[in-house]
Short mmCIF file of C-alpha atoms in Angstrom, two decimals:
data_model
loop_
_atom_site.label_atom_id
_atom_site.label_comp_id
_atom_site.label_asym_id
_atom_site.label_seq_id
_atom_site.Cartn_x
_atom_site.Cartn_y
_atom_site.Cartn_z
CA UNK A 1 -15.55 -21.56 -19.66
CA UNK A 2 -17.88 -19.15 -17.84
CA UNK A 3 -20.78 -19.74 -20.11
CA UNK A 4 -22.32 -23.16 -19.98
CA UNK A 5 -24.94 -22.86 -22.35
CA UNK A 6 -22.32 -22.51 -24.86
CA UNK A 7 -20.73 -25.54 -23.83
CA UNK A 8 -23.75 -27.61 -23.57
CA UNK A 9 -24.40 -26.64 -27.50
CA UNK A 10 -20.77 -27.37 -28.38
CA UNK A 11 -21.19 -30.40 -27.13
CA UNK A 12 -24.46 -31.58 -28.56
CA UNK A 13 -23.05 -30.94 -31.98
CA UNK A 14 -19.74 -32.43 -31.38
CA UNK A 15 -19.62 -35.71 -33.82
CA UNK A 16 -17.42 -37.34 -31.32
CA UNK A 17 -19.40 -36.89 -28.14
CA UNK A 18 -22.60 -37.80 -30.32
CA UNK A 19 -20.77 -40.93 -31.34
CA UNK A 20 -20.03 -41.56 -27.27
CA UNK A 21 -23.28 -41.58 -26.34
CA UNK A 22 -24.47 -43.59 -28.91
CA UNK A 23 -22.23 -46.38 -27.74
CA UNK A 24 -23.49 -49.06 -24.85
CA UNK A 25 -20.30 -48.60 -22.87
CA UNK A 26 -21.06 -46.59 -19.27
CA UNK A 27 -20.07 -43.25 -19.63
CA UNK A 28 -20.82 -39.77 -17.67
CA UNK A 29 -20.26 -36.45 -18.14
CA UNK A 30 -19.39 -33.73 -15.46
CA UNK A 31 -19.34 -29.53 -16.06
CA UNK A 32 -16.12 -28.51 -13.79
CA UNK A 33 -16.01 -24.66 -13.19
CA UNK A 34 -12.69 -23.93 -13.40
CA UNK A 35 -10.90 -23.20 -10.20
CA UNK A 36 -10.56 -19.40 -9.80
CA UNK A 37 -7.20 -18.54 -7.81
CA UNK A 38 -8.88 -16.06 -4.32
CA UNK A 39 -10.89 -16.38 -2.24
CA UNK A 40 -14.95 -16.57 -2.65
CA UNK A 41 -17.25 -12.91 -2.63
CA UNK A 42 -17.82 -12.02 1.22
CA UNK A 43 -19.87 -9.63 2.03
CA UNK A 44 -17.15 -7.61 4.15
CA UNK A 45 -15.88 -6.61 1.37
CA UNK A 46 -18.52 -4.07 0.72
CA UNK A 47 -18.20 -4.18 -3.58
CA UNK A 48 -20.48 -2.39 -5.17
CA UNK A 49 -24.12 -4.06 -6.01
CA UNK A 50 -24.39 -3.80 -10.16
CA UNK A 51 -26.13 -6.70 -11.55
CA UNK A 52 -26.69 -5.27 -15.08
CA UNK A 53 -25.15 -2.50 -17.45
CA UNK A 54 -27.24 0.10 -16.82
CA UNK A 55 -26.22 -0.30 -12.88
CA UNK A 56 -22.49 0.13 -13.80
CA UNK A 57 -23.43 3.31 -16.26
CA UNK A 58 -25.03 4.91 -13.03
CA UNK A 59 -22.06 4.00 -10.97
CA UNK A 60 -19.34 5.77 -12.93
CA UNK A 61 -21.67 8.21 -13.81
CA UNK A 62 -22.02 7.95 -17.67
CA UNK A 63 -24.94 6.39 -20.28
CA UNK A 64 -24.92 2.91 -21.64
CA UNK A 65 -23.64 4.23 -24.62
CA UNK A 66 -20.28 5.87 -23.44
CA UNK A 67 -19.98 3.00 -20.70
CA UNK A 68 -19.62 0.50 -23.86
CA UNK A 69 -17.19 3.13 -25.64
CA UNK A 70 -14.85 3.02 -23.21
CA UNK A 71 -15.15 -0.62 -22.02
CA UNK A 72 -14.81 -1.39 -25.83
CA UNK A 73 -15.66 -5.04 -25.49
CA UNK A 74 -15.23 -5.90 -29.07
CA UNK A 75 -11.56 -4.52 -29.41
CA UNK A 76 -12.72 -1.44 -31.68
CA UNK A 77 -9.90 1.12 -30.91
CA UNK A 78 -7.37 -1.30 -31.79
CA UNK A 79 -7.82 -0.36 -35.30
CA UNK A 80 -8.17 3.23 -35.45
CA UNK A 81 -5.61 5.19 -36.80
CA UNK A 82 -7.20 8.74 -35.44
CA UNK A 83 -4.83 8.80 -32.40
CA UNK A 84 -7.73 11.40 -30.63
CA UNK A 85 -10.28 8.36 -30.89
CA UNK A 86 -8.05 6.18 -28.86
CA UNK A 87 -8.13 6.00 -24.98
CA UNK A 88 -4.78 5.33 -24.24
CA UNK A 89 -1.77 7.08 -25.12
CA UNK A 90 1.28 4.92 -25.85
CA UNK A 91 5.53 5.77 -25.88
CA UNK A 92 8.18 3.26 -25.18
CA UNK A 93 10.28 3.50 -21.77
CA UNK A 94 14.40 2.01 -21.88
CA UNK A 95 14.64 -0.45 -19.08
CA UNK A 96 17.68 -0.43 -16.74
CA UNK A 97 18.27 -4.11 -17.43
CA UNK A 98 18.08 -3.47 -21.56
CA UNK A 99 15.09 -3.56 -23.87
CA UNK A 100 12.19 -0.95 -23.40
CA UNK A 101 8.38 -1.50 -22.18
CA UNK A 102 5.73 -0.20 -23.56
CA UNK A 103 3.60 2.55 -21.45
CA UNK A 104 -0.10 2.56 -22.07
CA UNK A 105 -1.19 5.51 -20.16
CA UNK A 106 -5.42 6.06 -20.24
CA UNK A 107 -6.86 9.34 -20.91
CA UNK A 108 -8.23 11.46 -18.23
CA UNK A 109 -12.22 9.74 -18.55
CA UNK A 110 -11.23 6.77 -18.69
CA UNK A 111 -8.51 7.30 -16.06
CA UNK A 112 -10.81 8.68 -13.78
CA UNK A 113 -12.91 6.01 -14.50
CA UNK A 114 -10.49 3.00 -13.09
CA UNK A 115 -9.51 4.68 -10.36
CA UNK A 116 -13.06 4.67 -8.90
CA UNK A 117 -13.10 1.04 -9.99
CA UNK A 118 -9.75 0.82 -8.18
CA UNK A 119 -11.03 2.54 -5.16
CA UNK A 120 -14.25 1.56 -4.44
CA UNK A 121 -14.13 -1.93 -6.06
CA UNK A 122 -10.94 -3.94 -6.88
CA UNK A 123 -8.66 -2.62 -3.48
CA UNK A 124 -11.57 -4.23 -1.47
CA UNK A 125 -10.54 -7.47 -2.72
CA UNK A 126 -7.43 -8.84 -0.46
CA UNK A 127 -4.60 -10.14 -2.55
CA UNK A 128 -2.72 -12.86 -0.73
CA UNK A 129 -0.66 -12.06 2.07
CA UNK A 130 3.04 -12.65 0.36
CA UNK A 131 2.09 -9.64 -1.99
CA UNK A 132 4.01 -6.40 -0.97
CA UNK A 133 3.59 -4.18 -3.83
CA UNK A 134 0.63 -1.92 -4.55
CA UNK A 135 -1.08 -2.50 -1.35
CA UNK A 136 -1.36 0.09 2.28
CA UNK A 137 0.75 -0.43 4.87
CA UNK A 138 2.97 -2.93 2.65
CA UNK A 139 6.06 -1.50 0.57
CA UNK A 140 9.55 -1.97 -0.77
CA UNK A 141 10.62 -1.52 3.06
CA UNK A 142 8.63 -4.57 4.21
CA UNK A 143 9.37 -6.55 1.05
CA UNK A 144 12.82 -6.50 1.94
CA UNK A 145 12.71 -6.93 5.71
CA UNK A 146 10.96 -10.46 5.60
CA UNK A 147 14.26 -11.40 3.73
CA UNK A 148 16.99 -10.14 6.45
CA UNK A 149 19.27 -11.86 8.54
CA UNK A 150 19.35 -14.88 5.93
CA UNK A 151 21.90 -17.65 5.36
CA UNK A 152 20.20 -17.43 1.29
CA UNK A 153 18.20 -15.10 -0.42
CA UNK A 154 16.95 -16.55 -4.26
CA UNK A 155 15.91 -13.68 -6.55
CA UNK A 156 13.52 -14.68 -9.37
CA UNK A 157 12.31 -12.10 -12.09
CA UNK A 158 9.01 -12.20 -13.96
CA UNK A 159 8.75 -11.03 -17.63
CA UNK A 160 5.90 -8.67 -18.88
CA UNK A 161 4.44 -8.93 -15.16
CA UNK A 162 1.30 -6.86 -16.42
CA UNK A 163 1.17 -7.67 -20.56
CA UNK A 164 1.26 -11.31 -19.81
CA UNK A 165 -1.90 -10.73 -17.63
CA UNK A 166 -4.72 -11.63 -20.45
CA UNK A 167 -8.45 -9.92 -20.01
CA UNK A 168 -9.84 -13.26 -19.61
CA UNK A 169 -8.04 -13.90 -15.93
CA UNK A 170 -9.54 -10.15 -15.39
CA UNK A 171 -13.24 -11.52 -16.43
CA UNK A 172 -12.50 -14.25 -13.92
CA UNK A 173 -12.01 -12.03 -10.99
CA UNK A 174 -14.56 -9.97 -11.74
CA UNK A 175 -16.92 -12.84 -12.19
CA UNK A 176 -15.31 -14.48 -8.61
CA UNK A 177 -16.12 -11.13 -7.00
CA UNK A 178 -20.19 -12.27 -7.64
CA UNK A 179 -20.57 -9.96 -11.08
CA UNK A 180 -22.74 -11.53 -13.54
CA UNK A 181 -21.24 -11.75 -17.26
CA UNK A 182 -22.58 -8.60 -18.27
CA UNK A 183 -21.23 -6.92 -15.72
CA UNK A 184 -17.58 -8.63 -15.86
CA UNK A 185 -16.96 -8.13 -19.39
CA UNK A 186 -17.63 -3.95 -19.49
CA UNK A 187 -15.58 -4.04 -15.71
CA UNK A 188 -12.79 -5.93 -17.91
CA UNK A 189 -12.93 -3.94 -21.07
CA UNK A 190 -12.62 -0.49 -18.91
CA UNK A 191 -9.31 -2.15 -17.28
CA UNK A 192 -7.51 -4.23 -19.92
CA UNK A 193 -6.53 -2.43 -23.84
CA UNK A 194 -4.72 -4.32 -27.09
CA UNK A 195 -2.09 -2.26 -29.18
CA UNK A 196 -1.92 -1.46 -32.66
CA UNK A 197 -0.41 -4.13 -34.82
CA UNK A 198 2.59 -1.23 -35.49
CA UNK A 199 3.26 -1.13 -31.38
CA UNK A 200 6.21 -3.96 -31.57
CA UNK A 201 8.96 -2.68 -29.78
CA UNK A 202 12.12 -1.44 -30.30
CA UNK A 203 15.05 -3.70 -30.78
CA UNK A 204 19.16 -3.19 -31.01
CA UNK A 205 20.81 -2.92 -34.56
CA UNK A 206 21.87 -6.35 -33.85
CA UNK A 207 19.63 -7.67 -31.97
CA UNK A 208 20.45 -11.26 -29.94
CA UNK A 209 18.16 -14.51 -30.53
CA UNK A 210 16.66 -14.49 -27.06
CA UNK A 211 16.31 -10.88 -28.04
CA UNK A 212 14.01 -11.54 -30.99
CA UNK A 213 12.75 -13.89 -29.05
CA UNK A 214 11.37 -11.64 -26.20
CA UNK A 215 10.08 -9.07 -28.71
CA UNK A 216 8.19 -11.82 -30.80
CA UNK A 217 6.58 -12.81 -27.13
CA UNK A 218 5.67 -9.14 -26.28
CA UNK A 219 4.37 -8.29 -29.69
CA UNK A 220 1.62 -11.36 -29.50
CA UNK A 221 0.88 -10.27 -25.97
CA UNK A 222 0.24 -6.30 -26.80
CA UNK A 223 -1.83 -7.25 -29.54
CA UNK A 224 -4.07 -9.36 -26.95
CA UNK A 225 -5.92 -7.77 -24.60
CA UNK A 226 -4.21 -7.38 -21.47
CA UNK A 227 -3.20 -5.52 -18.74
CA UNK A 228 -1.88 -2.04 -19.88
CA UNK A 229 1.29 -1.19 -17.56
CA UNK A 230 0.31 2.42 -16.94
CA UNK A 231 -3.62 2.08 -15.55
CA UNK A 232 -4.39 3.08 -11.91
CA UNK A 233 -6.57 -0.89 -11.73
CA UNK A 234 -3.46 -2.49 -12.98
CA UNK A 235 -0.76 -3.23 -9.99
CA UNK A 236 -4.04 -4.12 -7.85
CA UNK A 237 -5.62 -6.25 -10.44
CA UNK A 238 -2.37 -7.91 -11.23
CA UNK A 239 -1.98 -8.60 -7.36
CA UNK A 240 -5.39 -10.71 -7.78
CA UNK A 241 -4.58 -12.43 -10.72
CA UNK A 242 -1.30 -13.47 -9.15
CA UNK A 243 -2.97 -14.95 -6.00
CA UNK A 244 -2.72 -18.62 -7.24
CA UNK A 245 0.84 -18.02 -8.49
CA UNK A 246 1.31 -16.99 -4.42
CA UNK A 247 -0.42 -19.90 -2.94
CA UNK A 248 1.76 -22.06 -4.66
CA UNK A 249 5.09 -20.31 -4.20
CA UNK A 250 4.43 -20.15 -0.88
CA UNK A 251 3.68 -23.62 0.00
CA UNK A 252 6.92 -24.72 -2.23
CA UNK A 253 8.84 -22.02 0.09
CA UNK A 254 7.43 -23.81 3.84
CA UNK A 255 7.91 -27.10 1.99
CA UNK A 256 11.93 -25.68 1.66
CA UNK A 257 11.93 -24.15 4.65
CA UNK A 258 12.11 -20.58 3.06
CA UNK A 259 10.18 -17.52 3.08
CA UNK A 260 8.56 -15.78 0.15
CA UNK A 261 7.47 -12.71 -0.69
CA UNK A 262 6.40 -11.03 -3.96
CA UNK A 263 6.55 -7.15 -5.11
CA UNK A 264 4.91 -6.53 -8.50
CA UNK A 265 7.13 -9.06 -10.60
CA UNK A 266 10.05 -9.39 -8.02
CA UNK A 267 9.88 -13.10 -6.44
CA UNK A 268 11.83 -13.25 -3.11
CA UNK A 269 12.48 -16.83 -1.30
CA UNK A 270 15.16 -16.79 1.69
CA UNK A 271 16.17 -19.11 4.55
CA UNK A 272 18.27 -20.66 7.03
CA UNK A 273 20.70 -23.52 6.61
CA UNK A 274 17.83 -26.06 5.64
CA UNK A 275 17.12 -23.96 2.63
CA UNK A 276 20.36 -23.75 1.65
CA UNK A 277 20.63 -27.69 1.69
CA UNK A 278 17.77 -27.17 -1.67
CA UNK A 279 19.90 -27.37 -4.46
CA UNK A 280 19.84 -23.95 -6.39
CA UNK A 281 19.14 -25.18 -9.77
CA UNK A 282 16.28 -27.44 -8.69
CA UNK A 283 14.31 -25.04 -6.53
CA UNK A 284 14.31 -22.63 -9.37
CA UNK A 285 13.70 -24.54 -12.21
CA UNK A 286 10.05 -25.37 -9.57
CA UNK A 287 9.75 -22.08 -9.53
CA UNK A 288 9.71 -21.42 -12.71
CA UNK A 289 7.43 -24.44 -13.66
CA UNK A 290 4.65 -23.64 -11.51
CA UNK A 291 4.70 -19.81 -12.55
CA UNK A 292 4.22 -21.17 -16.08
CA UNK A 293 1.21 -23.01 -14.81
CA UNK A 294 0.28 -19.97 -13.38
CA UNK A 295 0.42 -18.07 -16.90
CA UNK A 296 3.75 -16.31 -16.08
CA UNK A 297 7.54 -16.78 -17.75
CA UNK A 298 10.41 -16.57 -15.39
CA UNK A 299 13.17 -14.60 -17.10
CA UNK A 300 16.16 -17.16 -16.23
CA UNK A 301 19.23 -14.46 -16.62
CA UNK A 302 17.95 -12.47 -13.89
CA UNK A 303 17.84 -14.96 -11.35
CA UNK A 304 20.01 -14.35 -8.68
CA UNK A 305 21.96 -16.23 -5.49
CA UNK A 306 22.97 -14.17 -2.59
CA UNK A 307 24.77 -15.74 0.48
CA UNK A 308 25.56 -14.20 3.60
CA UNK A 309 29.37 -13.88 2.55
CA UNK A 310 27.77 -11.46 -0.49
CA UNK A 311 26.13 -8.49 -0.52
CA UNK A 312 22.19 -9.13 -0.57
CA UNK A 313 19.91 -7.02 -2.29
CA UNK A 314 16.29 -6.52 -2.48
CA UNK A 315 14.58 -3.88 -4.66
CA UNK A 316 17.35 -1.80 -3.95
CA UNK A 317 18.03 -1.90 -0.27
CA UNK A 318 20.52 -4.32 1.30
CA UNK A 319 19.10 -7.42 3.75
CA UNK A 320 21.81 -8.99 5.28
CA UNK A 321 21.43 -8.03 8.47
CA UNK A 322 18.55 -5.26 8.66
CA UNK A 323 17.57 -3.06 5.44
CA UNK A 324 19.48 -0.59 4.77
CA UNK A 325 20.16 1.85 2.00
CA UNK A 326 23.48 0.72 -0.28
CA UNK A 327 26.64 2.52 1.25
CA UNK A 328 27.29 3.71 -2.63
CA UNK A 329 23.94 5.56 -2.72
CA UNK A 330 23.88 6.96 0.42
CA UNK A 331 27.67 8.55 -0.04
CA UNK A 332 26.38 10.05 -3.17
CA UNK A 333 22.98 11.53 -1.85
CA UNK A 334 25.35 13.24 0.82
CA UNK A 335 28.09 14.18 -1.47
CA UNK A 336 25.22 15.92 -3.87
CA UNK A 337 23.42 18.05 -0.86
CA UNK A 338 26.99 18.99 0.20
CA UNK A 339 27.61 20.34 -3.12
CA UNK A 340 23.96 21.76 -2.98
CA UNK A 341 24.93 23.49 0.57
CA UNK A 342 28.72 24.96 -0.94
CA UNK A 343 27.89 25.52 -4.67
CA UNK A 344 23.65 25.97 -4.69
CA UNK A 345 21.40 23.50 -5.79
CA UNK A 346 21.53 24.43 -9.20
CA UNK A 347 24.36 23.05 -9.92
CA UNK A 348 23.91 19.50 -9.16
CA UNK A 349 20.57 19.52 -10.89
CA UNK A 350 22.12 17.23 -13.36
CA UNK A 351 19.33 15.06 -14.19
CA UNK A 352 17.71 18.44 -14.66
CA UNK A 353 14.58 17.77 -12.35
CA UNK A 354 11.48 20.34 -12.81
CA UNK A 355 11.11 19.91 -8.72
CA UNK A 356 14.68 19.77 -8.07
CA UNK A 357 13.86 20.76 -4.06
CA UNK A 358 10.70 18.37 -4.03
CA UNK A 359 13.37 15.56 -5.63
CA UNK A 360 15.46 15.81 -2.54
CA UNK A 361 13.02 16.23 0.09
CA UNK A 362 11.63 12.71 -1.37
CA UNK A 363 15.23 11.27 -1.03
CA UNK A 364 15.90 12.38 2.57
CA UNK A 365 12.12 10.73 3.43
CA UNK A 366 12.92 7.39 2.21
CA UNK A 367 16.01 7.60 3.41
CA UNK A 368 14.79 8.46 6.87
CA UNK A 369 11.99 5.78 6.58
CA UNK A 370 14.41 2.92 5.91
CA UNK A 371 17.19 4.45 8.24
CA UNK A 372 15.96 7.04 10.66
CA UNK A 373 19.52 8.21 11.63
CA UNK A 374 20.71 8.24 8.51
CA UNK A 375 17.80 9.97 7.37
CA UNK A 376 18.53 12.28 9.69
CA UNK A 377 22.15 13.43 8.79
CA UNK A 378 20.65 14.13 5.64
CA UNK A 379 18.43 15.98 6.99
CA UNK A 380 20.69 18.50 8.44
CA UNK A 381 22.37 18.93 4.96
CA UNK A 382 18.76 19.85 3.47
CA UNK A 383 17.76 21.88 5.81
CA UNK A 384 21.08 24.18 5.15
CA UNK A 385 20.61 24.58 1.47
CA UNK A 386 19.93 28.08 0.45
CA UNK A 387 16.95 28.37 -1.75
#
């Protein structure tokens, strides 16, 4: 609880506490803090100096008043059915594994407004080192490479990475980064939203128990404030929130004499021999209880156990010796800028890309970052398309 004074009074007028102290026995009574998961405020960190709301009104530029329309501390646009008084726009996205997730995208103020909070405030604040996603000079590429070359790589998967993330862990890093209460709430209202009680999302004609389940889950935490999955602050903010979860992941991991890494809501732990001597079932069902701790839900069925004898696979690119792109995807970005060289690009615009050009230079760069001489063969092929 951040604000003592309210404590203090719930306490005094607590019948059972009165009842304590009325009593001879010894007794004492401590205030705790609670532990926030980072590391204290330095000043290195060069954040931003805004000790009241007027000082963050100046800072982005507006007046109190639209400063506490947008930060809407008291969960007003929830209930409005004008969708042009809302400030996030909202559509449900299929995911490749099944079910959809719900994209809360903010309007141009307000996202103008987070990235400058992303920029100048919240990226200055280091996440812990086994994050990977969302951060310079770390990426899918490096994720993967601190996993290859292993006897055992564990995949875990974390559901609603971002919607699970409630604005109250937000007010904490704010308040951890030295912002006074003020100040924390309107930084926390202008990064978190809740959805409409109508944003539940989709579910199959027939849908499964764990199914309903999962949607019952998501539906409680949309209509929370959270983290919307679509907000320039949220992968950095989420990074923060997630430090304890990493602390404690990675001190399990060098306990099992495993590495572990993290990208957004991908958990990666891999080792030698010694690791694989941890049985499976156990290390994972650790896992799983700490994230809880932590305020996350492992989702179980996703949880995956590669060997060297398998194929191993992290976000995509194959570890078992270096990264690499998969053989299957590679053959097929080749096959399509042969076609694109013999028949013309239009015709293997399939997925009918506005930037169909722009599309394949971006293939041919990762490829090329992950696999310079691959990268390079494809290369060639671009570079004899006719435009």
């Amino acid at each position: 609880m951040d604000r003592f004074e309210d404590l203090a009074r719930s306490l005094a007028e607590d019948k059972a506490v009165v009842r304590a102290c009325a009593t001879p026995a010894p007794w004492h009574l401590a205030f705790v803090a609670p532990a926030l998961a980072m590391r204290d405020a330095h000043p290195s960190w060069g954040l931003p100096r805004l000790d009241t709301a007027g000082d963050v009104a100046a800072w982005l530029g507006l007046d109190v008043g639209d400063l506490l329309w947008f930060a809407d501390t008291h969960g007003l646009a929830r209930h409005r059915r004008d969708p042009r008084l809302e400030h996030y726009v909202r559509r449900w996205l299929p995911k490749r594994s099944g079910g959809a997730r719900l994209v809360e995208a903010p309007k141009k103020w307000l996202k103008d407004l987070q990235r400058r909070i992303l920029h100048e405030l919240v990226e200055r604040i280091p996440p812990h080192d086994a994050a990977h996603g969302f951060r310079r000079a770390h990426s899918i590429l490096t994720h993967a490479a601190s996993h290859a070359g292993r006897e055992v790589v564990l995949r875990m998967d974390l559901e609603d990475f971002f919607v699970s993330i409630p604005a109250a862990r937000i007010f904490a890093i704010f308040r951890a980064a030295g912002y006074p209460a003020e100040v924390a709430r309107l930084l926390t209202g202008l990064c978190t939203t809740s959805s409409p009680p109508d944003a539940g999302a989709p579910v199959s004609a027939a849908p499964t128990v764990a199914e309903l389940q999962a949607r019952h889950r998501a539906r409680a935490r949309y209509a929370s404030r959270h983290l919307p999955q679509g907000a320039p602050t949220s992968p950095a903010l989420a990074n923060l929130c997630a430090y304890g979860l990493d602390v404690r992941l990675g001190a399990v991991a060098r306990s099992a004499h495993a590495v572990y890494t993290r990208y957004a809501d991908d958990l990666v732990f891999s080792g030698d021999e010694r690791f694989v001597r941890w049985p499976a079932k156990r290390f994972g069902i650790l896992v799983a209880g700490i994230a809880l701790e932590q305020g996350f839900t492992v989702q179980h069925r996703k949880t995956k156990l590669m060997r060297a004898a398998t194929r191993q696979a992290v976000t995509g690119l194959v570890v078992n010796r270096a990264p690499s792109i998969p053989r299957r995807d590679f053959e097929r970005y080749k096959a399509t800028l042969h076609n694109c060289v013999r028949f013309g690009p239009e015709s293997q615009n399939r997925e009918g890309h506005a930037d169909f050009r722009a599309h394949l230079e971006g293939v041919v760069a990762w490829v090329r970052h992950v696999q310079p001489e691959r990268g390079a063969r494809l290369a060639q092929l671009l570079d004899a398309v006719s435009w």
